[in-house]
Amino acid sequence: MEKRLIDPSQVKGWGIDADPKNDPTYPMKARNNGEHKGYSWQRPTQQRGDVEVLHSNERPHLTAVFGTSTPPRGLSGLLRRFAFRYSESSYGHWLPLMAADRIGVAEGYVEDLARGHIPNVFAERGWAAEWKYNRGSLLLRIGVGVAVISAAVAYLSSDTD
Amino acid sequence: MNYRGPLRVRIDEKPMPEILHPQDAIVRVTRSCICGSDLHLYNGSVPDTRPGMTFGHEFTGIVEQIGGEVQKLKVGDHVLVPFNIACGKCVFCQQELYGNCHESNSEATAVGAIYGYSHTAGGYDGGQAEYVRVPYADVSPTVIPDGMDPDDAVMLTDVVPTGYQAAEMAGIQPGDTVCVFGAGPVGIMAARCAWLFGAGRVIVIDCVQYRLEFARNYAPAEVYNFKELDDVVLFMKKTTDWMGADVCIDAVGAEAAGNAMQSLLGRKLLMQGGSATALHWAINSVKKGGIISIVGVYGPIDTLVPIGNVLNKGLTIRANQASVKRLLPRLIEHVQSGVLNPKALITHRVPLEYVSDAYRIFSAKLDNCIKPVLLPPSVRS
Ligand SMILES: NC(=O)c1ccc[n+]([C@@H]2O[C@H](COP(=O)([O-])OP(=O)(O)OC[C@H]3O[C@@H](n4cnc5c(N)ncnc54)[C@H](O)[C@@H]3O)[C@@H](O)[C@H]2O)c1
Ligand SMILES: [Zn+2]
Ligand SMILES: [Zn+2]
């Protein structure tokens, strides 16, 4: 626990208007002020394992248990490691993570293809359900897409001659 | 279930989860829901959502395996698993803030751990799967009481406690006018629970007509479609004798529609932690000295809200992830006594293999969907 620089009992008027009933967190929280003592609880057994887990620099160590889904790897992993050098209060943390998420999508295509799987993007996006329940809007969107692409193709080909 | 990128999810074979900690259990999933919170992931707006992850934080299942320190749960127990992963020992768990546990999410301090909810919420694979690893198995997972319908049980993992806590945090006094933004499962449940705290009038605002109809009958509530109102805030003032609602509940979160600038910044460009339209309306529709209860989820970066009005009107803002374990005993009673009927919100029962379609149906609000539940093959045979 950090050392107090000022002893409250020496401060004039200390606590004279304190009202323990003035607790806006009730009943969400059963206040016991345990956190005044810092990391004082008996920590659960520490999970072990060799999976790479990035931890927020706003905590001193890994939590007793942690998730092991999809450890950082590839270019997105490099970015994620970089992001965790910044606190949760910094754009330096969140922006690289967002970028890494998008790069991860591209890496996902490469991984799929590498194991001989061509992802069916339409199925993944649930277009079967759109076809069943929202056909009009789906056709309209496809129509608009086709129109935009044909217009672009027409424009580009007219430009080249 | 395997997330591949924004709006892309599919079914894949993945290795069986293993016991990685002596307090772990492995659970064979019997039901898992898709939640409005999953839509933030599905849309790609939660930072550190890694392709390859399995989502799903609302599930029930049978305990298949337990670690050495697990004492209460037994193999074969059918459990409902609250969405928060909580250690039960840290100061926050000791104060019943189970949604704010400090020993389960290494990646962030500003949020507790949630199954299948990006690495920002701990990096755990979730329950939209056949099997799932459940840490701290003795703390939150609860054996489904005899006679309880598993459909009710799965709704107790998130929707019911979240709706209830939304109403609880709103500090409703008898006779209060409560305005709930959002007629998704959470908003509908919040409107239902507002009555339990003595509300005198419950208003629900959304733009999806079939959901409003559902809320009107289920809560019951007065419902208004914001697309038909010129100005939601002005409407709220007029309908409350120019005072504003006593409390407003934001049960929408980052995906809010209704304001082009918020949608552009928050949903398209991802330059803020979501589109804060509902929260904006809530702050401006509540009376002076009123209370705003937020359960709608926003991202971790800055979000534009009229904070000046919060100050000038003397508002109290209360918000949290629901503390499911804290609320479960009371809510189990309410379900058993028939006061709450959560399974009525389930409109779609979809085989897990059709997870891509289920996400689309829920997110695009097709086929009058309120709440979809995914059924793995093992419970269908
Ligand atoms: N705090 C928690 O513990 C917790 C738990 C579960 C869900 N949530 C959050 O609660 C929110 C709702 O969840 P859900 O499952 O009901 O989601 P949902 O997406 O099904 O429902 C959201 C509803 O809000 C409506 N809406 C959009 N913009 C609106 C606006 N400006 N005003 C009013 N309504 C608007 C939508 O049409 C939709 O019906 C989500 O943000 C979710 O992440 C929080
Ligand atoms: Zn949920
Ligand atoms: Zn804890």
PDB file of C-alpha atoms and ligand atoms in Angstrom, chain B residues 35-38 57-58 83 158-159 371, ligand 2:
ATOM      1  CA  CYS B  35     -27.196 -10.906 -27.397  1.00  0.00           C
ATOM      2  CA  GLY B  36     -27.242  -7.251 -28.409  1.00  0.00           C
ATOM      3  CA  SER B  37     -23.770  -7.148 -26.891  1.00  0.00           C
ATOM      4  CA  ASP B  38     -22.616  -9.680 -29.482  1.00  0.00           C
ATOM      5  CA  HIS B  57     -21.728 -15.206 -23.037  1.00  0.00           C
ATOM      6  CA  GLU B  58     -25.275 -16.449 -22.340  1.00  0.00           C
ATOM      7  CA  PHE B  83     -21.926 -13.960 -18.233  1.00  0.00           C
ATOM      8  CA  ASP B 158     -27.830 -12.054 -18.736  1.00  0.00           C
ATOM      9  CA  VAL B 159     -31.104 -10.609 -20.048  1.00  0.00           C
ATOM     10  CA  LYS B 371     -34.195 -13.267 -28.913  1.00  0.00           C
TER      11      LYS B 371
HETATM   12 ZN    ZN C   2     -25.734 -10.662 -23.290  1.00  0.00          ZN
END
